[in-house]
């Protein structure tokens, strides 16, 4: 009998090709172990609240009131909610037609898109048009929609950094395009090397690929670097010369842990450069409420902003967004609150500042604890986490470990990470899930475990790693790379 | 200079092919008129809260508390929230790891998937497996994911009812498949006619199309019928014989306005039929919090349940769901509340029942007012809205109106609906947006305007329609079809 339409052999081949390591073999094994009662430290996904980060109070008060608008008429509401949260809830409810239970416009509520535009203008010093801002159910959904708009067939190439966040490789597979990898330079603090990038483009073109877009993730995921202004400037020139749309994944723009290289948006640098380039290069930039000091991943709020896209294209993107009706409205309100937080003089201002600073300062300290911890381990080297939420140490695996991994039918870094998981409960993602140079191995952890637990986690890691290295180092002597 | 990657001429052709009439020309014109200050009655989308339906109190209390868990420790919480809402909020928070701000498993929270399975079992009398239930950001996103899993190329055909909800045609275009239309029989209360369906399949096959799936919408959108048990039984036999997966859009299962034909799920009828058919036919069924007496469209909560899908396929669907991390968590909680509402004896039970009955009974009355209203108009005939939220009258347009529409470059029903909009502010969707037989014209309205406004709306419609018909009817005499 012939296979049924949803039997495995009948499925869309692009679906089968999708790989998504962040919730791959390691995550599944960790979930199993957790069911068996083992304590697991999930550092595989940037999911701060799952690791104990408390939500900021003010935005939760506002969204709770929006969900329960009948409370606004209750004489006791002031006992539980401050006046500015009440005022803000009324402000957002007045932007909806029917509260949180009504579909919004498919691009998101116009009032919130105006608040996003004002935020971008304050950030970059250049005006932003709310008509070019679409709200989404988290940034990932926006990235998926834009890639679906770009990719026509398997000859369309998208330049993606290696290591990359696997959303990109997975989505390119799903929509049947070609991933064109370019390597970030670990020795140059995970910066861009345009000599190599040009080689990647040339290699792709020689295979008949039309390279159409370039992805950057700044600050970097999984690599944690902040790109320099000079690097981004060169990138924009490159996109201009090569006729590439730039997909700027800037979701970690609030997560900065050093003062030398603040976040600067690709869009600001583009406009600083002036015409012709500022009028020509197409950029789509992505942002979210899931990261920053908010970490509101479960709410699924995000936006993308389009620069230099013609109105006809914006209309097409609007049309496709309409098919799934509207992004979730509570997530839109979180986004409004993120771009328009309490101001000096507001009742909740001080509390909001104290809470958000505490999150960011603790993340900064954790970035240091983690990097220093990794660098104190045998055969481990790690660039400092300048931004984002990840540490991406290189693990120099002894030849015998690589050999044993092969025998077990595992990639060497998967082998290492599985052993780490079984020994310590630390659930990481192997570097091969993000891509890495041939013969070089990494793992990714988030820097999100609670600060007070961090020293114990790093000690546990060090104990495992150093014993692993001890066990596998060749008696003939294996020297550090 | 060559076009840029996001210039219109460079876009994915499938994106350009997407048509989505529910937010198409009529909606855009209505939005313009609204900006100009005209009062618009939006009946284009099934968006109850936008037309004044109040949210049910209990679920909103629970979700508000989940958003603001710090209230649970506040000694004043009992002044604003009943004890069962507090208990339920704790129940759902205990299912999360980190509250609403943490990503859940990509399939949704396991605890809520269990509640959905229990609901399905109570409804159908057959056990349901939570592992085969995936939560989604509204039903549309689930439909899109499943179609993306099925469609391999333009030779894969999906049987879609005509008239249909344009989510299906839009998504099939977007993912590059072929829509194979089958006509619902207006004269047989929009039922299925398998003679015609077989002809559609044969015609598609003669063009080299592999027909792989069949969509039913029950209760019907835009047509409002409830399919009979006999009709669904025949449908399942047909899917078995033709090796088709059944996509059962059952989002209106709570919206029933007559007692002769209650909703019965395709899955229940399948299991009633017994082997071999009950073990063979693959079904994916979709449900949502956006419809029913909830109408919580903006929350974007939904699920799909898979029947007879092999584990390897379920794994693939899980993998792709993982790419966008997780459905929004507040929407998941609404779904939990929908499938597990207050029970007799709970403090909030009576209020919940009163509120939800009021919504359903009013919808039932509105279904009658609307159908009767349409049937009292010149050249308008309309089947009764047995379920769902729509009325889909046939408008018998005089030849001169059809001629004038052609001169204006519009489809005749678009021409009629635009005139209706300009004259009355009633924003409908022309039948051509859903598909209809050649030379026959319809429009779709929701039955959602407030009950007290309904008589005035229908009077306004009648006045417009009868004047329109008066104006366009040929002096030689145009007789009703």
mmCIF file with all atom_site columns, N, CA and C in Angstrom, chain A residues 3-4 6-7 10 12 15-16 18 23 47 60 67 80 101 103-104 106 148-149 151 212 243 280 282 297-300 313 319 326 329, chain B residues 3-4 6-7 10 12 15-16 18 23 47 60 67 74 80 101 103-104 106 148-149 151 212 280 282 297-300 313 319 326 329:
data_model
loop_
_atom_site.group_PDB
_atom_site.id
_atom_site.type_symbol
_atom_site.label_atom_id
_atom_site.label_alt_id
_atom_site.label_comp_id
_atom_site.label_asym_id
_atom_site.label_entity_id
_atom_site.label_seq_id
_atom_site.pdbx_PDB_ins_code
_atom_site.Cartn_x
_atom_site.Cartn_y
_atom_site.Cartn_z
_atom_site.occupancy
_atom_site.B_iso_or_equiv
_atom_site.pdbx_formal_charge
_atom_site.auth_seq_id
_atom_site.auth_comp_id
_atom_site.auth_asym_id
_atom_site.auth_atom_id
_atom_site.pdbx_PDB_model_num
ATOM 1   N N  . UNK A 1 3   ? 2.278   4.953  0.769   1.00 0.00 ? 3   UNK A N  1
ATOM 2   C CA . UNK A 1 3   ? 2.317   5.687  2.043   1.00 0.00 ? 3   UNK A CA 1
ATOM 3   C C  . UNK A 1 3   ? 1.193   6.720  2.099   1.00 0.00 ? 3   UNK A C  1
ATOM 4   N N  . UNK A 1 4   ? 0.769   7.011  3.324   1.00 0.00 ? 4   UNK A N  1
ATOM 5   C CA . UNK A 1 4   ? -0.284  8.007  3.501   1.00 0.00 ? 4   UNK A CA 1
ATOM 6   C C  . UNK A 1 4   ? 0.334   9.410  3.448   1.00 0.00 ? 4   UNK A C  1
ATOM 7   N N  . UNK A 1 6   ? 0.576   11.903 5.372   1.00 0.00 ? 6   UNK A N  1
ATOM 8   C CA . UNK A 1 6   ? 1.404   12.401 6.475   1.00 0.00 ? 6   UNK A CA 1
ATOM 9   C C  . UNK A 1 6   ? 2.285   11.294 7.060   1.00 0.00 ? 6   UNK A C  1
ATOM 10  N N  . UNK A 1 7   ? 2.554   10.259 6.282   1.00 0.00 ? 7   UNK A N  1
ATOM 11  C CA . UNK A 1 7   ? 3.623   9.336  6.657   1.00 0.00 ? 7   UNK A CA 1
ATOM 12  C C  . UNK A 1 7   ? 4.964   10.024 6.369   1.00 0.00 ? 7   UNK A C  1
ATOM 13  N N  . UNK A 1 10  ? 6.255   10.708 2.915   1.00 0.00 ? 10  UNK A N  1
ATOM 14  C CA . UNK A 1 10  ? 5.459   11.601 2.058   1.00 0.00 ? 10  UNK A CA 1
ATOM 15  C C  . UNK A 1 10  ? 5.679   13.081 2.345   1.00 0.00 ? 10  UNK A C  1
ATOM 16  N N  . UNK A 1 12  ? 6.965   16.943 2.955   1.00 0.00 ? 12  UNK A N  1
ATOM 17  C CA . UNK A 1 12  ? 7.771   17.976 2.306   1.00 0.00 ? 12  UNK A CA 1
ATOM 18  C C  . UNK A 1 12  ? 9.246   17.771 2.699   1.00 0.00 ? 12  UNK A C  1
ATOM 19  N N  . UNK A 1 15  ? 10.928  20.225 5.052   1.00 0.00 ? 15  UNK A N  1
ATOM 20  C CA . UNK A 1 15  ? 10.641  20.044 6.479   1.00 0.00 ? 15  UNK A CA 1
ATOM 21  C C  . UNK A 1 15  ? 11.645  19.068 7.084   1.00 0.00 ? 15  UNK A C  1
ATOM 22  N N  . UNK A 1 16  ? 11.906  17.999 6.364   1.00 0.00 ? 16  UNK A N  1
ATOM 23  C CA . UNK A 1 16  ? 12.840  16.993 6.902   1.00 0.00 ? 16  UNK A CA 1
ATOM 24  C C  . UNK A 1 16  ? 14.251  17.556 7.026   1.00 0.00 ? 16  UNK A C  1
ATOM 25  N N  . UNK A 1 18  ? 15.156  20.500 7.865   1.00 0.00 ? 18  UNK A N  1
ATOM 26  C CA . UNK A 1 18  ? 15.322  21.474 8.947   1.00 0.00 ? 18  UNK A CA 1
ATOM 27  C C  . UNK A 1 18  ? 16.088  20.847 10.110  1.00 0.00 ? 18  UNK A C  1
ATOM 28  N N  . UNK A 1 23  ? 16.893  22.992 20.389  1.00 0.00 ? 23  UNK A N  1
ATOM 29  C CA . UNK A 1 23  ? 15.992  22.027 21.021  1.00 0.00 ? 23  UNK A CA 1
ATOM 30  C C  . UNK A 1 23  ? 16.204  20.646 20.392  1.00 0.00 ? 23  UNK A C  1
ATOM 31  N N  . UNK A 1 47  ? 16.334  31.881 27.941  1.00 0.00 ? 47  UNK A N  1
ATOM 32  C CA . UNK A 1 47  ? 14.980  31.867 28.513  1.00 0.00 ? 47  UNK A CA 1
ATOM 33  C C  . UNK A 1 47  ? 15.070  32.304 29.968  1.00 0.00 ? 47  UNK A C  1
ATOM 34  N N  . UNK A 1 60  ? 4.106   44.202 33.989  1.00 0.00 ? 60  UNK A N  1
ATOM 35  C CA . UNK A 1 60  ? 3.158   43.146 34.341  1.00 0.00 ? 60  UNK A CA 1
ATOM 36  C C  . UNK A 1 60  ? 1.881   43.728 34.933  1.00 0.00 ? 60  UNK A C  1
ATOM 37  N N  . UNK A 1 67  ? -5.737  42.958 30.759  1.00 0.00 ? 67  UNK A N  1
ATOM 38  C CA . UNK A 1 67  ? -6.465  41.689 30.668  1.00 0.00 ? 67  UNK A CA 1
ATOM 39  C C  . UNK A 1 67  ? -7.765  41.743 31.470  1.00 0.00 ? 67  UNK A C  1
ATOM 40  N N  . UNK A 1 80  ? -4.064  47.625 44.868  1.00 0.00 ? 80  UNK A N  1
ATOM 41  C CA . UNK A 1 80  ? -3.174  46.628 44.263  1.00 0.00 ? 80  UNK A CA 1
ATOM 42  C C  . UNK A 1 80  ? -2.313  47.193 43.127  1.00 0.00 ? 80  UNK A C  1
ATOM 43  N N  . UNK A 1 101 ? -8.898  41.126 23.551  1.00 0.00 ? 101 UNK A N  1
ATOM 44  C CA . UNK A 1 101 ? -9.585  40.005 22.916  1.00 0.00 ? 101 UNK A CA 1
ATOM 45  C C  . UNK A 1 101 ? -9.911  40.230 21.449  1.00 0.00 ? 101 UNK A C  1
ATOM 46  N N  . UNK A 1 103 ? -8.769  40.993 17.504  1.00 0.00 ? 103 UNK A N  1
ATOM 47  C CA . UNK A 1 103 ? -7.640  41.056 16.571  1.00 0.00 ? 103 UNK A CA 1
ATOM 48  C C  . UNK A 1 103 ? -7.281  42.522 16.373  1.00 0.00 ? 103 UNK A C  1
ATOM 49  N N  . UNK A 1 104 ? -6.006  42.819 16.298  1.00 0.00 ? 104 UNK A N  1
ATOM 50  C CA . UNK A 1 104 ? -5.589  44.158 15.878  1.00 0.00 ? 104 UNK A CA 1
ATOM 51  C C  . UNK A 1 104 ? -5.403  44.153 14.368  1.00 0.00 ? 104 UNK A C  1
ATOM 52  N N  . UNK A 1 106 ? -3.278  43.698 11.173  1.00 0.00 ? 106 UNK A N  1
ATOM 53  C CA . UNK A 1 106 ? -2.302  42.612 11.036  1.00 0.00 ? 106 UNK A CA 1
ATOM 54  C C  . UNK A 1 106 ? -0.865  43.086 11.219  1.00 0.00 ? 106 UNK A C  1
ATOM 55  N N  . UNK A 1 148 ? 10.814  34.117 3.942   1.00 0.00 ? 148 UNK A N  1
ATOM 56  C CA . UNK A 1 148 ? 9.836   33.541 3.006   1.00 0.00 ? 148 UNK A CA 1
ATOM 57  C C  . UNK A 1 148 ? 9.544   34.513 1.853   1.00 0.00 ? 148 UNK A C  1
ATOM 58  N N  . UNK A 1 149 ? 9.647   35.791 2.131   1.00 0.00 ? 149 UNK A N  1
ATOM 59  C CA . UNK A 1 149 ? 9.419   36.806 1.095   1.00 0.00 ? 149 UNK A CA 1
ATOM 60  C C  . UNK A 1 149 ? 10.582  36.861 0.108   1.00 0.00 ? 149 UNK A C  1
ATOM 61  N N  . UNK A 1 151 ? 13.097  34.295 -0.411  1.00 0.00 ? 151 UNK A N  1
ATOM 62  C CA . UNK A 1 151 ? 13.560  33.049 -1.042  1.00 0.00 ? 151 UNK A CA 1
ATOM 63  C C  . UNK A 1 151 ? 12.577  32.582 -2.112  1.00 0.00 ? 151 UNK A C  1
ATOM 64  N N  . UNK A 1 212 ? 21.391  36.956 -2.176  1.00 0.00 ? 212 UNK A N  1
ATOM 65  C CA . UNK A 1 212 ? 20.390  38.033 -2.124  1.00 0.00 ? 212 UNK A CA 1
ATOM 66  C C  . UNK A 1 212 ? 20.305  38.737 -0.781  1.00 0.00 ? 212 UNK A C  1
ATOM 67  N N  . UNK A 1 243 ? 24.580  44.319 -3.782  1.00 0.00 ? 243 UNK A N  1
ATOM 68  C CA . UNK A 1 243 ? 23.117  44.335 -3.905  1.00 0.00 ? 243 UNK A CA 1
ATOM 69  C C  . UNK A 1 243 ? 22.451  43.290 -2.996  1.00 0.00 ? 243 UNK A C  1
ATOM 70  N N  . UNK A 1 280 ? 19.886  53.568 -0.575  1.00 0.00 ? 280 UNK A N  1
ATOM 71  C CA . UNK A 1 280 ? 19.853  52.374 -1.419  1.00 0.00 ? 280 UNK A CA 1
ATOM 72  C C  . UNK A 1 280 ? 19.781  51.065 -0.648  1.00 0.00 ? 280 UNK A C  1
ATOM 73  N N  . UNK A 1 282 ? 18.834  48.148 1.470   1.00 0.00 ? 282 UNK A N  1
ATOM 74  C CA . UNK A 1 282 ? 17.612  47.700 2.142   1.00 0.00 ? 282 UNK A CA 1
ATOM 75  C C  . UNK A 1 282 ? 17.991  46.968 3.429   1.00 0.00 ? 282 UNK A C  1
ATOM 76  N N  . UNK A 1 297 ? 10.066  36.126 27.185  1.00 0.00 ? 297 UNK A N  1
ATOM 77  C CA . UNK A 1 297 ? 10.040  35.199 26.049  1.00 0.00 ? 297 UNK A CA 1
ATOM 78  C C  . UNK A 1 297 ? 8.648   34.635 25.785  1.00 0.00 ? 297 UNK A C  1
ATOM 79  N N  . UNK A 1 298 ? 7.970   34.225 26.862  1.00 0.00 ? 298 UNK A N  1
ATOM 80  C CA . UNK A 1 298 ? 6.692   33.532 26.715  1.00 0.00 ? 298 UNK A CA 1
ATOM 81  C C  . UNK A 1 298 ? 5.582   34.424 26.174  1.00 0.00 ? 298 UNK A C  1
ATOM 82  N N  . UNK A 1 299 ? 5.809   35.737 26.197  1.00 0.00 ? 299 UNK A N  1
ATOM 83  C CA . UNK A 1 299 ? 4.755   36.652 25.736  1.00 0.00 ? 299 UNK A CA 1
ATOM 84  C C  . UNK A 1 299 ? 4.749   36.779 24.222  1.00 0.00 ? 299 UNK A C  1
ATOM 85  N N  . UNK A 1 300 ? 5.843   36.435 23.601  1.00 0.00 ? 300 UNK A N  1
ATOM 86  C CA . UNK A 1 300 ? 5.947   36.491 22.136  1.00 0.00 ? 300 UNK A CA 1
ATOM 87  C C  . UNK A 1 300 ? 5.572   37.869 21.591  1.00 0.00 ? 300 UNK A C  1
ATOM 88  N N  . UNK A 1 313 ? 6.317   46.483 -1.946  1.00 0.00 ? 313 UNK A N  1
ATOM 89  C CA . UNK A 1 313 ? 6.812   45.332 -1.175  1.00 0.00 ? 313 UNK A CA 1
ATOM 90  C C  . UNK A 1 313 ? 6.211   45.327 0.218   1.00 0.00 ? 313 UNK A C  1
ATOM 91  N N  . UNK A 1 319 ? 0.061   41.959 3.290   1.00 0.00 ? 319 UNK A N  1
ATOM 92  C CA . UNK A 1 319 ? -0.935  40.992 2.826   1.00 0.00 ? 319 UNK A CA 1
ATOM 93  C C  . UNK A 1 319 ? -0.673  39.616 3.439   1.00 0.00 ? 319 UNK A C  1
ATOM 94  N N  . UNK A 1 326 ? -3.539  38.534 13.205  1.00 0.00 ? 326 UNK A N  1
ATOM 95  C CA . UNK A 1 326 ? -2.797  39.565 13.936  1.00 0.00 ? 326 UNK A CA 1
ATOM 96  C C  . UNK A 1 326 ? -1.867  38.919 14.935  1.00 0.00 ? 326 UNK A C  1
ATOM 97  N N  . UNK A 1 329 ? -2.094  40.313 21.037  1.00 0.00 ? 329 UNK A N  1
ATOM 98  C CA . UNK A 1 329 ? -2.199  41.711 21.477  1.00 0.00 ? 329 UNK A CA 1
ATOM 99  C C  . UNK A 1 329 ? -1.483  41.959 22.805  1.00 0.00 ? 329 UNK A C  1
ATOM 100 N N  . UNK B 2 3   ? 17.159  45.253 -10.097 1.00 0.00 ? 3   UNK B N  1
ATOM 101 C CA . UNK B 2 3   ? 16.300  45.485 -8.935  1.00 0.00 ? 3   UNK B CA 1
ATOM 102 C C  . UNK B 2 3   ? 16.960  44.992 -7.658  1.00 0.00 ? 3   UNK B C  1
ATOM 103 N N  . UNK B 2 4   ? 16.599  45.611 -6.548  1.00 0.00 ? 4   UNK B N  1
ATOM 104 C CA . UNK B 2 4   ? 17.139  45.188 -5.262  1.00 0.00 ? 4   UNK B CA 1
ATOM 105 C C  . UNK B 2 4   ? 16.361  43.972 -4.754  1.00 0.00 ? 4   UNK B C  1
ATOM 106 N N  . UNK B 2 6   ? 14.612  43.227 -2.236  1.00 0.00 ? 6   UNK B N  1
ATOM 107 C CA . UNK B 2 6   ? 13.241  43.370 -1.738  1.00 0.00 ? 6   UNK B CA 1
ATOM 108 C C  . UNK B 2 6   ? 12.441  44.384 -2.556  1.00 0.00 ? 6   UNK B C  1
ATOM 109 N N  . UNK B 2 7   ? 12.865  44.641 -3.798  1.00 0.00 ? 7   UNK B N  1
ATOM 110 C CA . UNK B 2 7   ? 11.984  45.344 -4.732  1.00 0.00 ? 7   UNK B CA 1
ATOM 111 C C  . UNK B 2 7   ? 10.901  44.363 -5.182  1.00 0.00 ? 7   UNK B C  1
ATOM 112 N N  . UNK B 2 10  ? 11.546  41.418 -7.422  1.00 0.00 ? 10  UNK B N  1
ATOM 113 C CA . UNK B 2 10  ? 12.456  40.380 -6.928  1.00 0.00 ? 10  UNK B CA 1
ATOM 114 C C  . UNK B 2 10  ? 11.791  39.402 -5.970  1.00 0.00 ? 10  UNK B C  1
ATOM 115 N N  . UNK B 2 12  ? 9.600   36.579 -3.932  1.00 0.00 ? 12  UNK B N  1
ATOM 116 C CA . UNK B 2 12  ? 9.058   35.231 -4.085  1.00 0.00 ? 12  UNK B CA 1
ATOM 117 C C  . UNK B 2 12  ? 7.689   35.321 -4.771  1.00 0.00 ? 12  UNK B C  1
ATOM 118 N N  . UNK B 2 15  ? 4.536   34.589 -2.812  1.00 0.00 ? 15  UNK B N  1
ATOM 119 C CA . UNK B 2 15  ? 4.049   35.669 -1.945  1.00 0.00 ? 15  UNK B CA 1
ATOM 120 C C  . UNK B 2 15  ? 3.114   36.576 -2.743  1.00 0.00 ? 15  UNK B C  1
ATOM 121 N N  . UNK B 2 16  ? 3.509   36.882 -3.959  1.00 0.00 ? 16  UNK B N  1
ATOM 122 C CA . UNK B 2 16  ? 2.671   37.773 -4.771  1.00 0.00 ? 16  UNK B CA 1
ATOM 123 C C  . UNK B 2 16  ? 1.331   37.136 -5.109  1.00 0.00 ? 16  UNK B C  1
ATOM 124 N N  . UNK B 2 18  ? -0.477  35.235 -3.287  1.00 0.00 ? 18  UNK B N  1
ATOM 125 C CA . UNK B 2 18  ? -1.400  35.137 -2.151  1.00 0.00 ? 18  UNK B CA 1
ATOM 126 C C  . UNK B 2 18  ? -2.515  36.175 -2.287  1.00 0.00 ? 18  UNK B C  1
ATOM 127 N N  . UNK B 2 23  ? -9.157  40.771 4.472   1.00 0.00 ? 23  UNK B N  1
ATOM 128 C CA . UNK B 2 23  ? -8.560  42.087 4.705   1.00 0.00 ? 23  UNK B CA 1
ATOM 129 C C  . UNK B 2 23  ? -8.107  42.685 3.378   1.00 0.00 ? 23  UNK B C  1
ATOM 130 N N  . UNK B 2 47  ? -14.605 38.904 14.635  1.00 0.00 ? 47  UNK B N  1
ATOM 131 C CA . UNK B 2 47  ? -13.805 39.551 15.679  1.00 0.00 ? 47  UNK B CA 1
ATOM 132 C C  . UNK B 2 47  ? -14.759 40.110 16.728  1.00 0.00 ? 47  UNK B C  1
ATOM 133 N N  . UNK B 2 60  ? -10.421 35.966 32.299  1.00 0.00 ? 60  UNK B N  1
ATOM 134 C CA . UNK B 2 60  ? -9.614  37.179 32.350  1.00 0.00 ? 60  UNK B CA 1
ATOM 135 C C  . UNK B 2 60  ? -9.006  37.397 33.739  1.00 0.00 ? 60  UNK B C  1
ATOM 136 N N  . UNK B 2 67  ? -0.374  36.982 34.941  1.00 0.00 ? 67  UNK B N  1
ATOM 137 C CA . UNK B 2 67  ? 0.534   38.042 34.481  1.00 0.00 ? 67  UNK B CA 1
ATOM 138 C C  . UNK B 2 67  ? 1.159   38.769 35.673  1.00 0.00 ? 67  UNK B C  1
ATOM 139 N N  . UNK B 2 74  ? -0.406  39.296 47.862  1.00 0.00 ? 74  UNK B N  1
ATOM 140 C CA . UNK B 2 74  ? -0.899  40.555 48.412  1.00 0.00 ? 74  UNK B CA 1
ATOM 141 C C  . UNK B 2 74  ? -2.123  40.279 49.281  1.00 0.00 ? 74  UNK B C  1
ATOM 142 N N  . UNK B 2 80  ? -10.271 41.922 45.032  1.00 0.00 ? 80  UNK B N  1
ATOM 143 C CA . UNK B 2 80  ? -10.458 42.102 43.585  1.00 0.00 ? 80  UNK B CA 1
ATOM 144 C C  . UNK B 2 80  ? -10.679 40.795 42.837  1.00 0.00 ? 80  UNK B C  1
ATOM 145 N N  . UNK B 2 101 ? 6.436   34.540 31.372  1.00 0.00 ? 101 UNK B N  1
ATOM 146 C CA . UNK B 2 101 ? 7.577   35.136 30.671  1.00 0.00 ? 101 UNK B CA 1
ATOM 147 C C  . UNK B 2 101 ? 8.579   34.125 30.160  1.00 0.00 ? 101 UNK B C  1
ATOM 148 N N  . UNK B 2 103 ? 9.595   30.843 27.765  1.00 0.00 ? 103 UNK B N  1
ATOM 149 C CA . UNK B 2 103 ? 9.165   29.978 26.674  1.00 0.00 ? 103 UNK B CA 1
ATOM 150 C C  . UNK B 2 103 ? 8.672   28.680 27.275  1.00 0.00 ? 103 UNK B C  1
ATOM 151 N N  . UNK B 2 104 ? 7.609   28.136 26.728  1.00 0.00 ? 104 UNK B N  1
ATOM 152 C CA . UNK B 2 104 ? 7.208   26.780 27.096  1.00 0.00 ? 104 UNK B CA 1
ATOM 153 C C  . UNK B 2 104 ? 7.867   25.804 26.129  1.00 0.00 ? 104 UNK B C  1
ATOM 154 N N  . UNK B 2 106 ? 7.911   23.712 22.884  1.00 0.00 ? 106 UNK B N  1
ATOM 155 C CA . UNK B 2 106 ? 7.409   24.235 21.606  1.00 0.00 ? 106 UNK B CA 1
ATOM 156 C C  . UNK B 2 106 ? 6.037   23.683 21.243  1.00 0.00 ? 106 UNK B C  1
ATOM 157 N N  . UNK B 2 148 ? 2.277   23.443 5.265   1.00 0.00 ? 148 UNK B N  1
ATOM 158 C CA . UNK B 2 148 ? 3.703   23.494 4.906   1.00 0.00 ? 148 UNK B CA 1
ATOM 159 C C  . UNK B 2 148 ? 4.350   22.110 4.999   1.00 0.00 ? 148 UNK B C  1
ATOM 160 N N  . UNK B 2 149 ? 3.847   21.297 5.899   1.00 0.00 ? 149 UNK B N  1
ATOM 161 C CA . UNK B 2 149 ? 4.377   19.940 6.057   1.00 0.00 ? 149 UNK B CA 1
ATOM 162 C C  . UNK B 2 149 ? 3.946   19.037 4.899   1.00 0.00 ? 149 UNK B C  1
ATOM 163 N N  . UNK B 2 151 ? 2.707   20.113 1.671   1.00 0.00 ? 151 UNK B N  1
ATOM 164 C CA . UNK B 2 151 ? 2.934   20.561 0.286   1.00 0.00 ? 151 UNK B CA 1
ATOM 165 C C  . UNK B 2 151 ? 4.410   20.461 -0.080  1.00 0.00 ? 151 UNK B C  1
ATOM 166 N N  . UNK B 2 212 ? -3.690  15.237 -2.103  1.00 0.00 ? 212 UNK B N  1
ATOM 167 C CA . UNK B 2 212 ? -3.133  14.672 -0.868  1.00 0.00 ? 212 UNK B CA 1
ATOM 168 C C  . UNK B 2 212 ? -3.931  14.987 0.377   1.00 0.00 ? 212 UNK B C  1
ATOM 169 N N  . UNK B 2 280 ? -6.806  4.065  9.933   1.00 0.00 ? 280 UNK B N  1
ATOM 170 C CA . UNK B 2 280 ? -6.073  4.443  8.725   1.00 0.00 ? 280 UNK B CA 1
ATOM 171 C C  . UNK B 2 280 ? -6.151  5.922  8.384   1.00 0.00 ? 280 UNK B C  1
ATOM 172 N N  . UNK B 2 282 ? -5.910  9.637  8.294   1.00 0.00 ? 282 UNK B N  1
ATOM 173 C CA . UNK B 2 282 ? -5.177  10.642 9.058   1.00 0.00 ? 282 UNK B CA 1
ATOM 174 C C  . UNK B 2 282 ? -6.019  11.917 9.132   1.00 0.00 ? 282 UNK B C  1
ATOM 175 N N  . UNK B 2 297 ? -9.965  36.538 20.202  1.00 0.00 ? 297 UNK B N  1
ATOM 176 C CA . UNK B 2 297 ? -9.136  36.544 18.991  1.00 0.00 ? 297 UNK B CA 1
ATOM 177 C C  . UNK B 2 297 ? -7.731  37.103 19.236  1.00 0.00 ? 297 UNK B C  1
ATOM 178 N N  . UNK B 2 298 ? -7.684  38.229 19.955  1.00 0.00 ? 298 UNK B N  1
ATOM 179 C CA . UNK B 2 298 ? -6.403  38.924 20.122  1.00 0.00 ? 298 UNK B CA 1
ATOM 180 C C  . UNK B 2 298 ? -5.403  38.156 20.961  1.00 0.00 ? 298 UNK B C  1
ATOM 181 N N  . UNK B 2 299 ? -5.860  37.134 21.681  1.00 0.00 ? 299 UNK B N  1
ATOM 182 C CA . UNK B 2 299 ? -4.947  36.384 22.555  1.00 0.00 ? 299 UNK B CA 1
ATOM 183 C C  . UNK B 2 299 ? -4.157  35.346 21.777  1.00 0.00 ? 299 UNK B C  1
ATOM 184 N N  . UNK B 2 300 ? -4.650  34.980 20.629  1.00 0.00 ? 300 UNK B N  1
ATOM 185 C CA . UNK B 2 300 ? -3.983  34.009 19.763  1.00 0.00 ? 300 UNK B CA 1
ATOM 186 C C  . UNK B 2 300 ? -3.669  32.711 20.509  1.00 0.00 ? 300 UNK B C  1
ATOM 187 N N  . UNK B 2 313 ? 6.513   11.417 11.999  1.00 0.00 ? 313 UNK B N  1
ATOM 188 C CA . UNK B 2 313 ? 5.938   12.656 11.461  1.00 0.00 ? 313 UNK B CA 1
ATOM 189 C C  . UNK B 2 313 ? 5.676   13.663 12.574  1.00 0.00 ? 313 UNK B C  1
ATOM 190 N N  . UNK B 2 319 ? 9.766   19.415 15.538  1.00 0.00 ? 319 UNK B N  1
ATOM 191 C CA . UNK B 2 319 ? 11.028  20.079 15.187  1.00 0.00 ? 319 UNK B CA 1
ATOM 192 C C  . UNK B 2 319 ? 10.773  21.442 14.541  1.00 0.00 ? 319 UNK B C  1
ATOM 193 N N  . UNK B 2 326 ? 8.141   28.911 20.978  1.00 0.00 ? 326 UNK B N  1
ATOM 194 C CA . UNK B 2 326 ? 6.923   28.441 21.643  1.00 0.00 ? 326 UNK B CA 1
ATOM 195 C C  . UNK B 2 326 ? 5.771   29.360 21.301  1.00 0.00 ? 326 UNK B C  1
ATOM 196 N N  . UNK B 2 329 ? 2.382   32.142 25.790  1.00 0.00 ? 329 UNK B N  1
ATOM 197 C CA . UNK B 2 329 ? 1.939   31.395 26.971  1.00 0.00 ? 329 UNK B CA 1
ATOM 198 C C  . UNK B 2 329 ? 0.590   31.885 27.497  1.00 0.00 ? 329 UNK B C  1
#
